PDB file of C-alpha atoms in Angstrom:
ATOM      1  CA  MET D   6     -16.680 -11.381   3.863  1.00 89.00           C
ATOM      2  CA  LEU D   7     -14.845  -7.947   4.693  1.00 95.00           C
ATOM      3  CA  ASN D   8     -17.143  -6.500   7.683  1.00 94.00           C
ATOM      4  CA  GLY D   9     -15.327  -4.512  10.015  1.00 94.00           C
ATOM      5  CA  LYS D  10     -12.284  -4.037   7.897  1.00 97.00           C
ATOM      6  CA  THR D  11     -11.106  -0.719   6.242  1.00 98.00           C
ATOM      7  CA  ALA D  12      -9.866  -0.630   2.863  1.00 98.00           C
ATOM      8  CA  LEU D  13      -8.108   2.626   1.189  1.00 98.00           C
ATOM      9  CA  VAL D  14      -8.534   2.340  -2.333  1.00 98.00           C
ATOM     10  CA  THR D  15      -6.393   5.064  -4.567  1.00 98.00           C
ATOM     11  CA  GLY D  16      -7.442   6.510  -7.812  1.00 98.00           C
ATOM     12  CA  ALA D  17     -11.065   5.112  -6.647  1.00 98.00           C
ATOM     13  CA  SER D  18     -13.131   7.528  -8.622  1.00 97.00           C
ATOM     14  CA  ARG D  19     -13.432   5.522 -11.935  1.00 94.00           C
ATOM     15  CA  GLY D  20     -12.248   2.637 -14.063  1.00 94.00           C
ATOM     16  CA  ILE D  21     -10.556  -0.140 -12.486  1.00 96.00           C
ATOM     17  CA  GLY D  22     -10.480   2.125  -9.074  1.00 97.00           C
ATOM     18  CA  ARG D  23     -14.028   2.681  -9.179  1.00 97.00           C
ATOM     19  CA  ALA D  24     -14.743  -1.199  -9.354  1.00 98.00           C
ATOM     20  CA  ILE D  25     -12.583  -2.074  -6.825  1.00 98.00           C
ATOM     21  CA  ALA D  26     -13.839   0.513  -4.501  1.00 98.00           C
ATOM     22  CA  MET D  27     -18.064  -1.222  -4.985  1.00 98.00           C
ATOM     23  CA  GLU D  28     -16.898  -4.627  -4.617  1.00 98.00           C
ATOM     24  CA  LEU D  29     -15.106  -4.406  -1.194  1.00 97.00           C
ATOM     25  CA  GLY D  30     -18.075  -2.042  -0.188  1.00 97.00           C
ATOM     26  CA  LYS D  31     -20.121  -4.411  -1.303  1.00 96.00           C
ATOM     27  CA  GLN D  32     -18.246  -7.388   0.965  1.00 96.00           C
ATOM     28  CA  GLY D  33     -19.027  -5.035   3.787  1.00 96.00           C
ATOM     29  CA  ALA D  34     -16.161  -3.052   3.999  1.00 97.00           C
ATOM     30  CA  ASN D  35     -15.125   0.818   4.876  1.00 97.00           C
ATOM     31  CA  VAL D  36     -13.894   2.692   1.924  1.00 98.00           C
ATOM     32  CA  VAL D  37     -12.124   5.221   1.586  1.00 98.00           C
ATOM     33  CA  VAL D  38     -11.955   6.732  -2.163  1.00 98.00           C
ATOM     34  CA  ASN D  39      -9.005   8.397  -2.843  1.00 98.00           C
ATOM     35  CA  TYR D  40      -9.040  10.859  -5.850  1.00 98.00           C
ATOM     36  CA  SER D  41      -6.936  13.163  -7.600  1.00 96.00           C
ATOM     37  CA  GLY D  42      -9.373  15.843  -9.045  1.00 93.00           C
ATOM     38  CA  SER D  43     -12.229  13.814  -9.604  1.00 93.00           C
ATOM     39  CA  LYS D  44     -14.386  14.804  -6.619  1.00 96.00           C
ATOM     40  CA  ASP D  45     -17.674  14.505  -8.544  1.00 97.00           C
ATOM     41  CA  LYS D  46     -16.915  11.053  -9.276  1.00 97.00           C
ATOM     42  CA  ALA D  47     -15.479  10.416  -6.258  1.00 98.00           C
ATOM     43  CA  ASP D  48     -18.495  11.517  -4.245  1.00 97.00           C
ATOM     44  CA  ALA D  49     -20.487   9.354  -6.306  1.00 97.00           C
ATOM     45  CA  VAL D  50     -18.908   6.207  -5.680  1.00 97.00           C
ATOM     46  CA  VAL D  51     -19.145   6.581  -2.224  1.00 97.00           C
ATOM     47  CA  GLU D  52     -22.903   6.956  -2.733  1.00 97.00           C
ATOM     48  CA  GLU D  53     -23.246   4.110  -4.785  1.00 97.00           C
ATOM     49  CA  ILE D  54     -21.403   2.424  -2.008  1.00 97.00           C
ATOM     50  CA  LYS D  55     -23.455   3.447   0.588  1.00 96.00           C
ATOM     51  CA  ALA D  56     -26.687   2.379  -1.175  1.00 95.00           C
ATOM     52  CA  MET D  57     -25.424  -0.992  -1.228  1.00 93.00           C
ATOM     53  CA  GLY D  58     -27.338  -1.278   2.431  1.00 83.00           C
ATOM     54  CA  ASN D  59     -24.324  -1.849   4.543  1.00 84.00           C
ATOM     55  CA  GLY D  60     -24.346   1.430   6.868  1.00 85.00           C
ATOM     56  CA  ASP D  61     -22.008   4.893   6.495  1.00 90.00           C
ATOM     57  CA  ASN D  62     -19.137   2.778   5.314  1.00 94.00           C
ATOM     58  CA  ALA D  63     -17.686   5.128   2.807  1.00 97.00           C
ATOM     59  CA  ILE D  64     -15.821   8.495   2.388  1.00 97.00           C
ATOM     60  CA  SER D  65     -13.790  10.338  -0.473  1.00 98.00           C
ATOM     61  CA  ILE D  66     -10.519  11.820   0.110  1.00 98.00           C
ATOM     62  CA  GLN D  67      -8.791  13.989  -2.275  1.00 98.00           C
ATOM     63  CA  ALA D  68      -4.751  13.266  -2.123  1.00 98.00           C
ATOM     64  CA  ASN D  69      -2.121  13.353  -4.674  1.00 98.00           C
ATOM     65  CA  VAL D  70      -0.498   9.838  -4.089  1.00 98.00           C
ATOM     66  CA  ALA D  71       3.253  11.499  -5.720  1.00 98.00           C
ATOM     67  CA  ASP D  72       2.743  13.818  -2.565  1.00 98.00           C
ATOM     68  CA  SER D  73       4.173  12.124   0.432  1.00 97.00           C
ATOM     69  CA  THR D  74       2.583  14.623   2.933  1.00 97.00           C
ATOM     70  CA  GLU D  75      -0.591  14.559   1.149  1.00 98.00           C
ATOM     71  CA  VAL D  76      -0.397  10.618   1.526  1.00 98.00           C
ATOM     72  CA  LYS D  77       0.301  10.754   5.404  1.00 97.00           C
ATOM     73  CA  ASP D  78      -3.195  12.941   5.529  1.00 98.00           C
ATOM     74  CA  LEU D  79      -4.990  10.674   3.849  1.00 98.00           C
ATOM     75  CA  ILE D  80      -3.971   7.414   6.000  1.00 98.00           C
ATOM     76  CA  LYS D  81      -4.400   9.974   8.920  1.00 97.00           C
ATOM     77  CA  THR D  82      -7.811  10.186   7.908  1.00 98.00           C
ATOM     78  CA  THR D  83      -8.538   6.797   7.106  1.00 98.00           C
ATOM     79  CA  VAL D  84      -7.106   5.765  10.574  1.00 97.00           C
ATOM     80  CA  ASP D  85      -8.973   8.625  12.272  1.00 97.00           C
ATOM     81  CA  THR D  86     -12.635   7.949  10.636  1.00 97.00           C
ATOM     82  CA  PHE D  87     -12.717   4.166  10.611  1.00 97.00           C
ATOM     83  CA  GLY D  88     -10.157   3.058  13.332  1.00 96.00           C
ATOM     84  CA  SER D  89      -7.938   0.955  11.272  1.00 96.00           C
ATOM     85  CA  VAL D  90      -6.340   0.502   7.808  1.00 98.00           C
ATOM     86  CA  ASP D  91      -6.501  -2.992   6.974  1.00 98.00           C
ATOM     87  CA  ILE D  92      -6.474  -3.475   2.863  1.00 98.00           C
ATOM     88  CA  LEU D  93      -4.556  -0.747   1.075  1.00 98.00           C
ATOM     89  CA  VAL D  94      -5.126  -1.250  -2.982  1.00 98.00           C
ATOM     90  CA  ASN D  95      -2.838   0.947  -5.169  1.00 98.00           C
ATOM     91  CA  ASN D  96      -4.694   2.161  -8.000  1.00 98.00           C
ATOM     92  CA  ALA D  97      -4.130   5.583  -9.079  1.00 97.00           C
ATOM     93  CA  GLY D  98      -1.977   5.594 -12.108  1.00 96.00           C
ATOM     94  CA  ILE D  99      -1.328   7.751 -15.002  1.00 95.00           C
ATOM     95  CA  THR D 100      -0.249   7.785 -18.524  1.00 93.00           C
ATOM     96  CA  ARG D 101       1.826   9.222 -20.670  1.00 95.00           C
ATOM     97  CA  ASP D 102       2.302   7.596 -23.829  1.00 94.00           C
ATOM     98  CA  ASN D 103       5.265   8.480 -26.538  1.00 94.00           C
ATOM     99  CA  LEU D 104       7.949   6.817 -28.197  1.00 95.00           C
ATOM    100  CA  LEU D 105      11.104   6.566 -26.551  1.00 96.00           C
ATOM    101  CA  MET D 106      12.575   9.355 -29.207  1.00 96.00           C
ATOM    102  CA  ARG D 107       9.488  11.976 -28.746  1.00 96.00           C
ATOM    103  CA  MET D 108       8.951  11.211 -24.887  1.00 97.00           C
ATOM    104  CA  LYS D 109       9.654  14.212 -22.753  1.00 97.00           C
ATOM    105  CA  GLU D 110      11.774  13.631 -19.438  1.00 98.00           C
ATOM    106  CA  GLU D 111       8.584  15.542 -17.621  1.00 98.00           C
ATOM    107  CA  GLU D 112       6.502  12.678 -19.364  1.00 97.00           C
ATOM    108  CA  PHE D 113       8.671   9.902 -17.901  1.00 98.00           C
ATOM    109  CA  ASP D 114       8.642  11.672 -14.443  1.00 98.00           C
ATOM    110  CA  GLU D 115       5.149  12.429 -14.224  1.00 98.00           C
ATOM    111  CA  VAL D 116       4.447   8.801 -14.466  1.00 98.00           C
ATOM    112  CA  ILE D 117       7.312   7.202 -12.159  1.00 98.00           C
ATOM    113  CA  ASP D 118       6.247   9.939  -9.428  1.00 98.00           C
ATOM    114  CA  THR D 119       2.322   8.588  -9.604  1.00 98.00           C
ATOM    115  CA  ASN D 120       2.653   5.196 -10.646  1.00 98.00           C
ATOM    116  CA  LEU D 121       5.603   3.634  -8.323  1.00 98.00           C
ATOM    117  CA  LYS D 122       6.675   6.662  -5.935  1.00 98.00           C
ATOM    118  CA  GLY D 123       3.441   6.884  -5.295  1.00 98.00           C
ATOM    119  CA  VAL D 124       2.784   3.139  -4.338  1.00 98.00           C
ATOM    120  CA  PHE D 125       5.874   3.347  -2.274  1.00 98.00           C
ATOM    121  CA  ASN D 126       4.697   6.144  -0.090  1.00 98.00           C
ATOM    122  CA  CYS D 127       1.365   4.723   0.201  1.00 98.00           C
ATOM    123  CA  ILE D 128       2.911   0.929   1.532  1.00 98.00           C
ATOM    124  CA  LYS D 129       5.066   3.710   3.682  1.00 97.00           C
ATOM    125  CA  GLY D 130       2.014   5.066   4.866  1.00 96.00           C
ATOM    126  CA  VAL D 131       0.384   1.965   6.094  1.00 97.00           C
ATOM    127  CA  THR D 132       3.026   0.165   7.105  1.00 95.00           C
ATOM    128  CA  ARG D 133       3.367   1.892  10.518  1.00 90.00           C
ATOM    129  CA  GLN D 134      -0.703   1.101  11.211  1.00 93.00           C
ATOM    130  CA  MET D 135      -0.355  -2.455   9.458  1.00 96.00           C
ATOM    131  CA  MET D 136       2.321  -3.707  11.569  1.00 93.00           C
ATOM    132  CA  LYS D 137       0.928  -2.427  15.416  1.00 90.00           C
ATOM    133  CA  GLN D 138      -2.620  -4.411  13.498  1.00 91.00           C
ATOM    134  CA  ARG D 139      -0.197  -7.416  13.133  1.00 92.00           C
ATOM    135  CA  SER D 140      -1.844  -7.586   9.868  1.00 96.00           C
ATOM    136  CA  GLY D 141      -2.910  -6.238   6.675  1.00 98.00           C
ATOM    137  CA  LYS D 142      -3.363  -6.695   2.770  1.00 98.00           C
ATOM    138  CA  ILE D 143      -1.623  -4.734   0.273  1.00 98.00           C
ATOM    139  CA  ILE D 144      -2.772  -5.015  -3.535  1.00 98.00           C
ATOM    140  CA  ASN D 145      -0.707  -3.293  -5.925  1.00 98.00           C
ATOM    141  CA  LEU D 146      -2.294  -2.784  -9.338  1.00 98.00           C
ATOM    142  CA  ALA D 147       0.680  -3.632 -11.915  1.00 98.00           C
ATOM    143  CA  SER D 148      -0.189  -4.901 -15.603  1.00 97.00           C
ATOM    144  CA  VAL D 149       1.240  -6.690 -17.589  1.00 96.00           C
ATOM    145  CA  VAL D 150       3.138  -4.682 -19.911  1.00 95.00           C
ATOM    146  CA  GLY D 151       5.667  -4.634 -16.707  1.00 97.00           C
ATOM    147  CA  VAL D 152       5.938  -8.352 -17.443  1.00 97.00           C
ATOM    148  CA  THR D 153       5.948  -8.008 -22.087  1.00 95.00           C
ATOM    149  CA  GLY D 154       6.705  -3.940 -22.517  1.00 95.00           C
ATOM    150  CA  ASN D 155       5.218  -2.380 -24.981  1.00 93.00           C
ATOM    151  CA  PRO D 156       6.255   0.226 -27.445  1.00 92.00           C
ATOM    152  CA  GLY D 157       5.434   3.831 -26.728  1.00 94.00           C
ATOM    153  CA  GLN D 158       4.990   3.403 -22.540  1.00 95.00           C
ATOM    154  CA  VAL D 159       8.618   3.554 -21.630  1.00 97.00           C
ATOM    155  CA  ASN D 160       7.649   5.011 -18.521  1.00 97.00           C
ATOM    156  CA  TYR D 161       4.442   3.465 -17.364  1.00 97.00           C
ATOM    157  CA  VAL D 162       5.996  -0.024 -18.434  1.00 97.00           C
ATOM    158  CA  ALA D 163       9.465   0.834 -16.149  1.00 98.00           C
ATOM    159  CA  ALA D 164       6.624   1.677 -13.412  1.00 98.00           C
ATOM    160  CA  LYS D 165       4.678  -0.760 -13.235  1.00 98.00           C
ATOM    161  CA  ALA D 166       7.936  -3.823 -13.749  1.00 98.00           C
ATOM    162  CA  GLY D 167       8.648  -1.786 -10.836  1.00 98.00           C
ATOM    163  CA  VAL D 168       5.234  -1.881  -8.964  1.00 98.00           C
ATOM    164  CA  ILE D 169       5.575  -6.426  -9.152  1.00 98.00           C
ATOM    165  CA  GLY D 170       9.711  -5.686  -8.092  1.00 98.00           C
ATOM    166  CA  MET D 171       8.750  -3.782  -5.191  1.00 98.00           C
ATOM    167  CA  THR D 172       5.699  -5.822  -4.176  1.00 98.00           C
ATOM    168  CA  LYS D 173       8.410  -8.578  -3.901  1.00 98.00           C
ATOM    169  CA  SER D 174      10.343  -6.875  -1.586  1.00 98.00           C
ATOM    170  CA  VAL D 175       7.640  -5.417   0.587  1.00 98.00           C
ATOM    171  CA  ALA D 176       5.933  -9.179   0.926  1.00 98.00           C
ATOM    172  CA  LYS D 177       9.430 -10.349   2.295  1.00 97.00           C
ATOM    173  CA  GLU D 178      10.366  -7.472   4.634  1.00 96.00           C
ATOM    174  CA  LEU D 179       6.434  -7.384   6.008  1.00 96.00           C
ATOM    175  CA  ALA D 180       5.757 -11.763   5.923  1.00 96.00           C
ATOM    176  CA  ALA D 181       7.241 -11.898   9.556  1.00 92.00           C
ATOM    177  CA  ARG D 182       4.575  -9.143  10.619  1.00 93.00           C
ATOM    178  CA  ASN D 183       1.641 -11.374   8.962  1.00 96.00           C
ATOM    179  CA  ILE D 184       1.115  -8.611   6.365  1.00 98.00           C
ATOM    180  CA  ASN D 185       0.858  -9.871   2.511  1.00 98.00           C
ATOM    181  CA  VAL D 186       1.582  -7.988  -0.435  1.00 98.00           C
ATOM    182  CA  ASN D 187       0.289  -9.191  -3.842  1.00 98.00           C
ATOM    183  CA  ALA D 188       0.087  -7.135  -7.580  1.00 98.00           C
ATOM    184  CA  VAL D 189      -2.417  -7.611  -9.966  1.00 98.00           C
ATOM    185  CA  ALA D 190      -1.584  -7.236 -14.030  1.00 98.00           C
ATOM    186  CA  PRO D 191      -4.617  -6.341 -15.978  1.00 97.00           C
ATOM    187  CA  GLY D 192      -4.579  -6.781 -19.467  1.00 94.00           C
ATOM    188  CA  PHE D 193      -6.827  -5.169 -22.031  1.00 92.00           C
ATOM    189  CA  ILE D 194      -9.572  -3.685 -19.629  1.00 93.00           C
ATOM    190  CA  SER D 195     -12.250  -1.929 -20.855  1.00 89.00           C
ATOM    191  CA  THR D 196     -12.058   1.642 -19.273  1.00 82.00           C
ATOM    192  CA  ASP D 197     -11.604   5.123 -20.321  1.00 76.00           C
ATOM    193  CA  MET D 198      -7.735   4.256 -20.893  1.00 67.00           C
ATOM    194  CA  THR D 199      -8.759   2.007 -24.009  1.00 74.00           C
ATOM    195  CA  GLU D 200     -11.354   3.020 -24.914  1.00 78.00           C
ATOM    196  CA  GLY D 201     -10.108   6.243 -27.163  1.00 73.00           C
ATOM    197  CA  LEU D 202      -8.400   3.121 -29.088  1.00 75.00           C
ATOM    198  CA  SER D 203      -9.240   2.425 -33.366  1.00 80.00           C
ATOM    199  CA  GLU D 204     -11.763  -0.958 -33.950  1.00 82.00           C
ATOM    200  CA  GLU D 205      -8.580  -2.397 -35.938  1.00 83.00           C
ATOM    201  CA  ALA D 206      -6.901  -1.925 -32.918  1.00 78.00           C
ATOM    202  CA  LYS D 207      -8.678  -3.584 -30.880  1.00 80.00           C
ATOM    203  CA  ASP D 208      -9.527  -6.624 -33.249  1.00 83.00           C
ATOM    204  CA  GLN D 209      -5.563  -6.534 -33.336  1.00 83.00           C
ATOM    205  CA  MET D 210      -6.242  -6.818 -29.466  1.00 83.00           C
ATOM    206  CA  TYR D 211      -8.834  -9.902 -29.857  1.00 88.00           C
ATOM    207  CA  ASP D 212      -6.238 -11.781 -31.528  1.00 90.00           C
ATOM    208  CA  MET D 213      -3.900 -11.888 -28.954  1.00 92.00           C
ATOM    209  CA  ILE D 214      -6.115 -12.689 -26.272  1.00 95.00           C
ATOM    210  CA  PRO D 215      -6.791 -16.378 -26.064  1.00 95.00           C
ATOM    211  CA  LEU D 216     -10.779 -15.672 -24.209  1.00 95.00           C
ATOM    212  CA  ASN D 217     -11.131 -13.304 -27.245  1.00 92.00           C
ATOM    213  CA  ARG D 218     -12.605 -10.359 -25.153  1.00 90.00           C
ATOM    214  CA  LEU D 219     -11.039  -7.087 -23.403  1.00 91.00           C
ATOM    215  CA  GLY D 220     -11.837  -7.478 -19.719  1.00 95.00           C
ATOM    216  CA  GLU D 221     -14.040  -5.594 -17.410  1.00 96.00           C
ATOM    217  CA  PRO D 222     -13.141  -4.012 -14.458  1.00 97.00           C
ATOM    218  CA  GLU D 223     -15.351  -6.129 -12.372  1.00 97.00           C
ATOM    219  CA  ASP D 224     -12.889  -9.166 -13.502  1.00 98.00           C
ATOM    220  CA  VAL D 225      -9.818  -7.435 -11.961  1.00 98.00           C
ATOM    221  CA  ALA D 226     -12.134  -6.179  -8.975  1.00 98.00           C
ATOM    222  CA  LYS D 227     -13.099 -10.170  -8.150  1.00 98.00           C
ATOM    223  CA  VAL D 228      -9.095 -10.938  -8.080  1.00 98.00           C
ATOM    224  CA  VAL D 229      -8.263  -8.150  -5.430  1.00 98.00           C
ATOM    225  CA  ARG D 230     -11.410  -8.945  -3.575  1.00 98.00           C
ATOM    226  CA  PHE D 231      -9.907 -11.981  -3.219  1.00 98.00           C
ATOM    227  CA  LEU D 232      -6.189 -10.964  -1.900  1.00 98.00           C
ATOM    228  CA  ALA D 233      -8.392  -8.313   0.293  1.00 98.00           C
ATOM    229  CA  THR D 234      -9.561 -11.744   2.252  1.00 98.00           C
ATOM    230  CA  ASP D 235      -8.833 -13.867   4.730  1.00 97.00           C
ATOM    231  CA  ASP D 236      -8.863 -16.749   1.634  1.00 97.00           C
ATOM    232  CA  ALA D 237      -5.644 -15.407   0.751  1.00 98.00           C
ATOM    233  CA  ASN D 238      -3.687 -15.392   3.702  1.00 98.00           C
ATOM    234  CA  TYR D 239      -0.953 -17.611   2.486  1.00 98.00           C
ATOM    235  CA  VAL D 240      -0.436 -16.096  -1.095  1.00 98.00           C
ATOM    236  CA  THR D 241       2.316 -13.349  -1.129  1.00 98.00           C
ATOM    237  CA  GLY D 242       4.762 -11.871  -3.068  1.00 98.00           C
ATOM    238  CA  GLN D 243       2.948 -12.605  -6.668  1.00 98.00           C
ATOM    239  CA  THR D 244       1.575 -11.082  -9.108  1.00 98.00           C
ATOM    240  CA  ILE D 245      -1.823 -12.437 -10.851  1.00 98.00           C
ATOM    241  CA  HIS D 246      -2.582 -12.049 -14.274  1.00 98.00           C
ATOM    242  CA  VAL D 247      -6.145 -11.028 -15.618  1.00 98.00           C
ATOM    243  CA  ASP D 248      -5.615 -10.760 -18.877  1.00 97.00           C
ATOM    244  CA  GLY D 249      -7.921 -13.311 -20.743  1.00 97.00           C
ATOM    245  CA  GLY D 250      -4.836 -16.026 -20.903  1.00 97.00           C
ATOM    246  CA  MET D 251      -2.897 -12.498 -23.200  1.00 95.00           C
ATOM    247  CA  VAL D 252       0.796 -13.181 -21.466  1.00 95.00           C
ATOM    248  CA  MET D 253       1.388 -16.759 -19.783  1.00 94.00           C
TER     249      MET D 253
ATOM    250  CA  MET I  10       4.893   6.678  37.371  1.00 49.00           C
ATOM    251  CA  ALA I  11       7.473   4.263  36.829  1.00 65.00           C
ATOM    252  CA  ASP I  12      10.729   5.887  35.553  1.00 89.00           C
ATOM    253  CA  VAL I  13      11.747   6.394  32.031  1.00 91.00           C
ATOM    254  CA  PHE I  14      14.350   2.888  31.935  1.00 93.00           C
ATOM    255  CA  ASP I  15      11.609   0.928  33.489  1.00 93.00           C
ATOM    256  CA  ARG I  16       9.230   2.179  30.830  1.00 93.00           C
ATOM    257  CA  VAL I  17      11.709   1.029  28.218  1.00 94.00           C
ATOM    258  CA  LYS I  18      12.296  -2.474  30.015  1.00 94.00           C
ATOM    259  CA  GLU I  19       8.353  -3.305  30.101  1.00 93.00           C
ATOM    260  CA  ILE I  20       7.780  -2.580  26.026  1.00 93.00           C
ATOM    261  CA  ILE I  21      10.982  -4.245  25.227  1.00 94.00           C
ATOM    262  CA  VAL I  22      10.316  -7.552  27.974  1.00 94.00           C
ATOM    263  CA  GLU I  23       6.689  -7.514  26.123  1.00 91.00           C
ATOM    264  CA  ARG I  24       7.645  -6.686  22.425  1.00 89.00           C
ATOM    265  CA  LEU I  25      10.795  -9.161  22.026  1.00 91.00           C
ATOM    266  CA  ASP I  26      10.027 -11.676  24.580  1.00 91.00           C
ATOM    267  CA  VAL I  27      12.999 -12.153  26.316  1.00 93.00           C
ATOM    268  CA  ASP I  28      14.029 -12.108  29.888  1.00 93.00           C
ATOM    269  CA  GLU I  29      13.747  -8.934  32.251  1.00 92.00           C
ATOM    270  CA  SER I  30      17.345  -9.837  33.466  1.00 93.00           C
ATOM    271  CA  LYS I  31      18.528  -9.581  29.972  1.00 94.00           C
ATOM    272  CA  VAL I  32      17.249  -5.941  29.493  1.00 94.00           C
ATOM    273  CA  THR I  33      20.167  -3.836  30.717  1.00 93.00           C
ATOM    274  CA  GLU I  34      21.293  -0.435  29.757  1.00 92.00           C
ATOM    275  CA  GLY I  35      24.042  -1.401  27.652  1.00 94.00           C
ATOM    276  CA  ALA I  36      22.218  -4.843  26.138  1.00 94.00           C
ATOM    277  CA  SER I  37      22.427  -4.401  22.603  1.00 95.00           C
ATOM    278  CA  PHE I  38      18.836  -4.249  21.084  1.00 94.00           C
ATOM    279  CA  LYS I  39      20.439  -6.722  17.945  1.00 93.00           C
ATOM    280  CA  ASP I  40      23.280  -8.455  19.384  1.00 93.00           C
ATOM    281  CA  ASP I  41      21.972  -9.437  23.404  1.00 94.00           C
ATOM    282  CA  LEU I  42      18.412  -9.072  22.507  1.00 94.00           C
ATOM    283  CA  GLU I  43      18.267 -11.158  19.289  1.00 92.00           C
ATOM    284  CA  ALA I  44      16.079  -8.307  17.597  1.00 93.00           C
ATOM    285  CA  ASP I  45      16.000  -7.806  13.872  1.00 91.00           C
ATOM    286  CA  SER I  46      16.045  -4.702  11.814  1.00 89.00           C
ATOM    287  CA  LEU I  47      12.426  -4.963  12.128  1.00 90.00           C
ATOM    288  CA  ASP I  48      11.826  -5.279  15.377  1.00 91.00           C
ATOM    289  CA  VAL I  49      13.852  -2.073  16.125  1.00 92.00           C
ATOM    290  CA  VAL I  50      12.243  -0.200  13.864  1.00 91.00           C
ATOM    291  CA  GLU I  51       9.033  -1.582  15.708  1.00 90.00           C
ATOM    292  CA  LEU I  52      10.456  -1.035  18.940  1.00 92.00           C
ATOM    293  CA  VAL I  53      11.094   2.699  18.186  1.00 92.00           C
ATOM    294  CA  MET I  54       7.386   3.070  17.123  1.00 91.00           C
ATOM    295  CA  GLU I  55       6.136   1.461  20.618  1.00 91.00           C
ATOM    296  CA  LEU I  56       8.520   4.025  22.509  1.00 93.00           C
ATOM    297  CA  GLU I  57       6.864   6.485  20.128  1.00 92.00           C
ATOM    298  CA  ASP I  58       3.662   6.412  21.440  1.00 90.00           C
ATOM    299  CA  GLU I  59       4.313   5.635  24.703  1.00 91.00           C
ATOM    300  CA  PHE I  60       6.330   8.760  25.492  1.00 93.00           C
ATOM    301  CA  ASP I  61       4.120  10.546  23.213  1.00 92.00           C
ATOM    302  CA  MET I  62       6.762  11.601  21.164  1.00 91.00           C
ATOM    303  CA  GLU I  63       8.185  10.993  17.428  1.00 89.00           C
ATOM    304  CA  ILE I  64      12.165   9.948  16.682  1.00 90.00           C
ATOM    305  CA  SER I  65      13.878  10.607  13.670  1.00 89.00           C
ATOM    306  CA  ASP I  66      14.606   8.203  11.296  1.00 87.00           C
ATOM    307  CA  GLU I  67      18.444   9.800  11.730  1.00 90.00           C
ATOM    308  CA  GLU I  68      17.939   9.628  15.804  1.00 90.00           C
ATOM    309  CA  ALA I  69      16.176   5.871  15.535  1.00 91.00           C
ATOM    310  CA  GLU I  70      19.331   4.722  13.585  1.00 91.00           C
ATOM    311  CA  LYS I  71      21.429   5.447  16.498  1.00 92.00           C
ATOM    312  CA  ILE I  72      19.529   3.569  18.896  1.00 93.00           C
ATOM    313  CA  ASN I  73      20.926   0.557  19.120  1.00 93.00           C
ATOM    314  CA  THR I  74      21.700  -0.054  23.171  1.00 94.00           C
ATOM    315  CA  VAL I  75      18.880   0.116  25.685  1.00 95.00           C
ATOM    316  CA  GLY I  76      20.712   2.927  27.233  1.00 94.00           C
ATOM    317  CA  ASP I  77      20.787   4.792  23.882  1.00 94.00           C
ATOM    318  CA  ALA I  78      17.030   4.851  24.008  1.00 94.00           C
ATOM    319  CA  VAL I  79      16.968   5.549  27.797  1.00 94.00           C
ATOM    320  CA  SER I  80      19.230   8.221  26.995  1.00 93.00           C
ATOM    321  CA  TYR I  81      17.073   9.355  24.286  1.00 93.00           C
ATOM    322  CA  ILE I  82      14.133   9.730  25.267  1.00 93.00           C
ATOM    323  CA  ASN I  83      16.080  11.057  28.409  1.00 91.00           C
ATOM    324  CA  SER I  84      16.943  14.034  26.432  1.00 91.00           C
ATOM    325  CA  THR I  85      14.183  15.284  25.315  1.00 87.00           C
ATOM    326  CA  GLN I  86      11.786  15.133  27.935  1.00 77.00           C
TER     327      GLN I  86
END
């Protein structure tokens, strides 16, 4: 379904990013597995994608998305290797949770730099190539907390709400060039980020989720895959919740 | 090799789909050639490729007419 397309997935060494990279690779796309620190894990994802039998269709590239120079190199290497960049999935993200009254300025800045400015850097970086190609799919990972708010996460929530707004603006700017820009907002997904929660906290979560379970990274990856294909050509500027019905 | 003006003109005619006679040195991209701001950004990108150069954002913002583009390119060649 994505044969011949090239997808760049940021923060793809684990969790949701890893599942997205695998899903796009399974559909035949060339996949760039971007990572910040976990080279071994990123290389393992590359090997798993290659093992699916679509050829030599994955590489890993280190880059910190908060650094615009590193992002330029990341995109250049992507285009030099595979000849195009058709799909950008902005997934890289960090948390530095703290109550507002306890949150340090650095904790706020770090999360904004990676989770919001990082998305800007990557979108800006691929736009030239996608405008030339007269096609492209940009998918930003937001979060339902960007819609609802969440105590202890003012930095993360501000960044994710920002991503939703950025998605809409860029969708309007680039629509005339046949570039679709959408966001996917996961709810509670079982990853390293949620694994640390207590059983009690998890039970409380289930009460808030009509489908009564945590999501899996693959649940998110399949929606991203839809948005990355031509099946979603008439969808742009949207934020799709993948949250078991938690936020309606 | 055609001179700079002719090469620029060819790109403009193709990209903006305008009549060749409209592309004069004094023609404004936005007022006379019906380009929107995104079209101009894209034109600048194509000129960068055609002339194998980089035009900074500051310089690009000063390019409003066909003549602006031609003289900027001439100044760098």
